[in-house]
Short mmCIF file of C-alpha atoms in Angstrom, two decimals:
data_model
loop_
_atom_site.label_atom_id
_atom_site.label_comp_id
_atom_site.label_asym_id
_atom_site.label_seq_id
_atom_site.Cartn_x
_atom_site.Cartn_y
_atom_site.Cartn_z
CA UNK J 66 -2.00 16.85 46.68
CA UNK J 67 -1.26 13.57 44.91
CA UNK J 68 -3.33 10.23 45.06
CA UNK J 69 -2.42 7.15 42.75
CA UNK J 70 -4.16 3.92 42.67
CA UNK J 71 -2.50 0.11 40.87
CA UNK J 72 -3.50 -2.61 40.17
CA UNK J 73 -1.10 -5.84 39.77
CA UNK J 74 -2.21 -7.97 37.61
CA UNK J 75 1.17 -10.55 38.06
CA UNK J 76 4.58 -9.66 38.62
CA UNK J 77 5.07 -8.20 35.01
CA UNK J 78 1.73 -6.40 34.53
CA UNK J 79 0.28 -3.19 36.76
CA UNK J 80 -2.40 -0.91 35.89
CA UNK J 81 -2.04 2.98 37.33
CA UNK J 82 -3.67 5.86 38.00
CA UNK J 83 -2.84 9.17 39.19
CA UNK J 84 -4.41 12.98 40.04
CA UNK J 85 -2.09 15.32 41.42
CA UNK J 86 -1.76 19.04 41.46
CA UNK J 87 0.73 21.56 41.03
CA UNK J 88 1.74 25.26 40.87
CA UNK J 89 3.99 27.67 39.43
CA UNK J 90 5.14 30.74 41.58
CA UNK J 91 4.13 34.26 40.40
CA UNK J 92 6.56 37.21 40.88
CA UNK J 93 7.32 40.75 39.74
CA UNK J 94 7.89 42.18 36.38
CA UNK J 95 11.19 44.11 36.23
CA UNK J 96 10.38 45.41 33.05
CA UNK J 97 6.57 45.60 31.85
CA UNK J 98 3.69 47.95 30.61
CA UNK J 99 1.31 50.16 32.32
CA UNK J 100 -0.67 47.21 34.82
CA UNK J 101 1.63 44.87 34.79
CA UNK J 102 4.19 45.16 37.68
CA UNK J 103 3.47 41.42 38.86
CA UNK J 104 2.21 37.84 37.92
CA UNK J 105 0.06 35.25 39.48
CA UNK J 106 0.74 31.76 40.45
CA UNK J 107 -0.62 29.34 37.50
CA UNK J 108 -2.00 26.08 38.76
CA UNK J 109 -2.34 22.63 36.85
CA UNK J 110 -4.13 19.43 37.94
CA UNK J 111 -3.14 16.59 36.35
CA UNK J 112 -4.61 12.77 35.27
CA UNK J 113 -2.77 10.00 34.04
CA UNK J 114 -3.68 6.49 33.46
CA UNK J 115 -1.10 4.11 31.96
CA UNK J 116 -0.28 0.07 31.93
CA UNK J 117 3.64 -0.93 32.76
CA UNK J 118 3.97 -4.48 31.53
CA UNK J 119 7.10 -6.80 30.83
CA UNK J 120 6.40 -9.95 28.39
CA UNK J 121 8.16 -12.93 27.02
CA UNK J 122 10.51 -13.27 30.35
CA UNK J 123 10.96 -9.60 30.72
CA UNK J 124 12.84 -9.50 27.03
CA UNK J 125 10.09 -7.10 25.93
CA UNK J 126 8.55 -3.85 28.02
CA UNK J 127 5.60 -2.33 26.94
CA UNK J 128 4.31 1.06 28.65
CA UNK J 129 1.20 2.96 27.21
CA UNK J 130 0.08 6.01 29.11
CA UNK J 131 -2.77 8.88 28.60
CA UNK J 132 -2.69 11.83 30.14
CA UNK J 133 -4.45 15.00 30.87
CA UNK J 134 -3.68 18.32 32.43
CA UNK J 135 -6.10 21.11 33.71
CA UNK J 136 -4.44 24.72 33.52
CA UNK J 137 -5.77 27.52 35.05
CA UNK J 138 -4.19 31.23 34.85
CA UNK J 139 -1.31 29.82 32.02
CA UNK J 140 1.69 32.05 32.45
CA UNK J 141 2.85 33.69 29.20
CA UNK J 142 5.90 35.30 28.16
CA UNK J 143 5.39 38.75 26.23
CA UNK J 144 7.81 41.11 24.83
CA UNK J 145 7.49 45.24 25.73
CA UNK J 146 8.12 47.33 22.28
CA UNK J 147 11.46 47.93 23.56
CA UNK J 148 12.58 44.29 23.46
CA UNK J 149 12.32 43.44 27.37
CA UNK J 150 10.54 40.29 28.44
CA UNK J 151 7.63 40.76 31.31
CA UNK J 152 5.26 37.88 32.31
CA UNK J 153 1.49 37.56 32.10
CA UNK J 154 -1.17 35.66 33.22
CA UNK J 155 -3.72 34.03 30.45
CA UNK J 156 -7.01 31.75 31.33
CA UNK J 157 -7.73 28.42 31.26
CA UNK J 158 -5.72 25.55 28.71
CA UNK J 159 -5.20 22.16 29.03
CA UNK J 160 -2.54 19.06 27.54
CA UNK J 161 -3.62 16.03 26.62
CA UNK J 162 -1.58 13.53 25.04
CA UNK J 163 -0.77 9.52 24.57
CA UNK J 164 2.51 8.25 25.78
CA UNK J 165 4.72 5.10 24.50
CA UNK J 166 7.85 3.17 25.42
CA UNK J 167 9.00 -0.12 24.05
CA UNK J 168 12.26 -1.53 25.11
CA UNK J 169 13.11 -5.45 23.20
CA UNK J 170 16.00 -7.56 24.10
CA UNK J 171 15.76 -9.59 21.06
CA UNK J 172 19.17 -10.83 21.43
CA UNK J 173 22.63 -11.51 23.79
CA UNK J 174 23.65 -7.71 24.20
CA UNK J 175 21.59 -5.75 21.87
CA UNK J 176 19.20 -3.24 23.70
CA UNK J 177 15.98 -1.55 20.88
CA UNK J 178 14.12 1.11 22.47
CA UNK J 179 11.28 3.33 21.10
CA UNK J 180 9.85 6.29 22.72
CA UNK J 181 6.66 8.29 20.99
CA UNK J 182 4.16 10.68 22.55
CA UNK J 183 1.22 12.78 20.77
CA UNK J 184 0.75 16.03 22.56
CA UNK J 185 -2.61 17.96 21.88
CA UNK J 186 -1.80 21.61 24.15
CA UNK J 187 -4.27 24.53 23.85
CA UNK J 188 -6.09 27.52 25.11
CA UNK J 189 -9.37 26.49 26.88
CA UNK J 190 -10.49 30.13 26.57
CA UNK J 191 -9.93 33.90 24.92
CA UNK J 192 -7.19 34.92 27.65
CA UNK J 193 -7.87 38.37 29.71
CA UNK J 194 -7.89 41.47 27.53
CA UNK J 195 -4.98 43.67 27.67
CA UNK J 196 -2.38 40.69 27.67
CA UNK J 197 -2.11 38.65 24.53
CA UNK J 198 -3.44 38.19 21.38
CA UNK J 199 -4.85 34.60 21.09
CA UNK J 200 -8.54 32.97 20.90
CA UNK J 201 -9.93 29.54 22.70
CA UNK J 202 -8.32 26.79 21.07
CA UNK J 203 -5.05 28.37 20.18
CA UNK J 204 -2.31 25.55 20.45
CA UNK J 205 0.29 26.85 23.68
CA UNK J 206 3.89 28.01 22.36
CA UNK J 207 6.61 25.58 21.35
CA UNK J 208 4.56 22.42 21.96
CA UNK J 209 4.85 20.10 19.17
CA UNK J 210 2.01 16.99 18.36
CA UNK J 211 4.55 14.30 17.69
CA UNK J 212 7.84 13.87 19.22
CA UNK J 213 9.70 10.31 19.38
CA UNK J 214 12.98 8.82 19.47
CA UNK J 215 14.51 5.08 18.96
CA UNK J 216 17.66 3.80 19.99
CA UNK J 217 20.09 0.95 19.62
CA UNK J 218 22.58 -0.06 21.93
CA UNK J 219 24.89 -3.40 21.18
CA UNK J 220 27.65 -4.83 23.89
CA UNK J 221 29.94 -7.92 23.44
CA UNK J 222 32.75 -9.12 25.60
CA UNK J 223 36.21 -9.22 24.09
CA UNK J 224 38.34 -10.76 27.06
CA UNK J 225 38.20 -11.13 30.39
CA UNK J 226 36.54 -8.41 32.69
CA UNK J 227 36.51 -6.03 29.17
CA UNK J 228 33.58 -5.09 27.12
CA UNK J 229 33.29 -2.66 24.09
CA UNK J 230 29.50 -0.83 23.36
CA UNK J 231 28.03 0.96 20.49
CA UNK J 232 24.97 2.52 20.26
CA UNK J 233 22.76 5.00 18.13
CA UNK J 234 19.70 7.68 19.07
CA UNK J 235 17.87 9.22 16.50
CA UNK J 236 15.44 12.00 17.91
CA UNK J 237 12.24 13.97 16.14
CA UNK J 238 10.55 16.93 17.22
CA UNK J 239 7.26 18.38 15.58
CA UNK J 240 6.55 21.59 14.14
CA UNK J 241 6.00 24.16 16.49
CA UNK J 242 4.32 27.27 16.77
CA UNK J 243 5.99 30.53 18.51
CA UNK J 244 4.88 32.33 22.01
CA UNK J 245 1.43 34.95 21.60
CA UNK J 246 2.49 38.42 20.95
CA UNK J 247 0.40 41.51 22.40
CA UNK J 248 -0.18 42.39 18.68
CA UNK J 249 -3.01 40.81 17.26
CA UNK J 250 -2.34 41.23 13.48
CA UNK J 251 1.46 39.91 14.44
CA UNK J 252 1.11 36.32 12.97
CA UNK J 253 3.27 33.74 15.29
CA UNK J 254 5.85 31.89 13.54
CA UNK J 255 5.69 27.81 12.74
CA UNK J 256 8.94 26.30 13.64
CA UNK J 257 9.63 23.47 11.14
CA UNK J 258 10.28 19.86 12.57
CA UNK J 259 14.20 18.42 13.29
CA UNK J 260 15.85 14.90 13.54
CA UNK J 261 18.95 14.55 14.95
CA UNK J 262 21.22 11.80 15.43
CA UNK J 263 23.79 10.65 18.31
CA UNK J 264 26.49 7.89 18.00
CA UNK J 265 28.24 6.54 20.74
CA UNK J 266 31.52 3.74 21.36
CA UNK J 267 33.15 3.24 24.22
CA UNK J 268 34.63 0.17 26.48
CA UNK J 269 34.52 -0.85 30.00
CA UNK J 270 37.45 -2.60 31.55
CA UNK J 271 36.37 -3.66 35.20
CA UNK J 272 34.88 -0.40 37.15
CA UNK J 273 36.30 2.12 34.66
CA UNK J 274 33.85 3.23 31.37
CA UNK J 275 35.28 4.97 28.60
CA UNK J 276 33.26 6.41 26.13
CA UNK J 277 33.46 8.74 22.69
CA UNK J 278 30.56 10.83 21.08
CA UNK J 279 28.81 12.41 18.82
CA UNK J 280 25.76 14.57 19.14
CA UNK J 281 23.80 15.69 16.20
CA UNK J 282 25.56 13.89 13.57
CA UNK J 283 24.88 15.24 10.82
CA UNK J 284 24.26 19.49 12.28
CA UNK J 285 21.12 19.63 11.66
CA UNK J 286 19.86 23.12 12.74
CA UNK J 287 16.87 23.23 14.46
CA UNK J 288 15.24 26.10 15.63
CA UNK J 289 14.28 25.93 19.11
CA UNK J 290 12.39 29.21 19.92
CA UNK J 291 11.94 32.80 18.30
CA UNK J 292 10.03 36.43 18.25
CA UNK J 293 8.54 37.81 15.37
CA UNK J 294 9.40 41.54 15.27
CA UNK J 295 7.94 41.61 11.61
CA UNK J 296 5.40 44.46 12.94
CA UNK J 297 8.70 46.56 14.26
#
C-alpha cells in the first residue's frame, strides 16, 4: 500500500507526506547449513515527511526530507565455512535518516548543487539464534552516517546554435562497517571513508552532445565491501 498527503503552500512551496510498504522475496539456499535450505520474505514500512520549495524566482531549490523505515525479518547475507554465500533471516531494524538537496543558479549558465543525507541504520533486536552474531542496536552492514556530494556545472555559448559545458562532482561516503558473521568472536571490519572526484567537458552543436570524462580523478581506492576470514 502507499498513501501520501501535500500541502501547497504557493506554486514554489509543498509540504509531503508519505507511508508505504514494501517487501523483499524470500527463496532457497543453494548452498547453506543444517536448517537453512530457504529464506523468508523481509518486509519494510516506510515514513517520510519532507518540504520541496523553489525561492528567489526559482534560482534557488531547497528540499529537506526525514525519513523512517520499519524492518521486520532483515535479510542477511552469511558465509558457510567453505566460502559459499546462503541467506538468512534476522528480526526487527529500522533506518532513519535526514535528507538535503540544494540546487542555486547564482548566475547566466552556472548550475551549484549539494546533496547530504545522515543515515542512522540498526538492529531493533538480538536476531534469531542459530543465524548471526549481532546484538539490538548493531548498525546494518555497509550503511554509512554521512554521505554527500556537490557539483558544479558551467555552460556559455560560443556561436550560433553551439555551446561548450564543464562541470565537476566530488562525492563522500562514510565509514562503514562489514556484513554479521555466524562467529561471534569474528570482529566485523570498519571500512574507512572515500572521496572521489569526476570532471566533465563537452559541447553541443544543435541536437548532437559531445562529451569527455573522467571518473575518480585522482584513483582513489575505496573499499566497497569485504569478509573477514581472520578466524579461518
Amino acid at each position: 500500500y502507499s498513501v501520501s498527503a501535500r500541502y501547497r503552500f504557493n506554486d514554489d512551496a509543498m509540504l509531503y507526506g508519505r507511508i508505504a510498504s514494501g517487501y523483499r522475496a524470500g527463496g532457497p539456499n543453494f548452498n547453506y547449513p543444517p536448517g537453512g535450505q530457504v529464506f523468508d520474505p523481509d518486509e519494510t514500512v516506510n515514513y517520510e515527511f519532507g518540504l520541496k520549495s523553489q525561492w528567489f524566482e526559482r534560482r534557488l531549490t531547497f528540499n529537506p526530507v526525514v525519513y523512517y523505515i520499519d524492518w521486520t525479518k532483515i535479510q542477511v547475507s552469511q558465509t558457510t565455512d567453505a566460502g559459499l554465500t546462503y541467506f538468512t533471516n534476522g528480526g526487527k531494524a529500522s533506518s532513519k535518516g535526514v535528507e538535503l538537496t540544494v540546487e542555486a543558479l547564482p548566475m547566466e549558465g552556472l548550475n551549484l548543487a549539494l546533496n547530504v543525507s545522515y543515515t542512522d541504520a540498526k538492529l531493533e533486536e538480538d536476531p534469531p539464534p542459530g543465524t548471526f552474531a549481532a546484538v539490538s542496536g548493531d548498525r546494518l552492514p555497509f550503511s554509512a552516517e554521512w554521505t554527500g556530494n556537490v557539483s558544479a556545472d558551467y555552460s556559455w555559448e560560443v556561436g550560433a546554435n553551439v555551446s561548450l559545458f564543464a562541470g565537476v562532482t566530488v562525492s563522500y561516503t562514510g565509514e562503514r562497517l562489514i556484513g554479521f558473521s555466524s562467529v561471534p568472536t569474528l570482529p566485523r571490519l570498519q571500512l574507512a571513508d572515500y572521496t572521489t572526484a569526476d570532471v566533465r567537458l563537452g559541447a553541443v552543436f544543435n541536437q548532437l552532445r559531445a562529451t569527455i570524462f573522467a571518473r575518480n580523478l585522482a584513483d582513489e581506492r575505496g573499499y566497497v565491501g569485504g569478509i573477514n576470514y581472520g578466524d579461518g
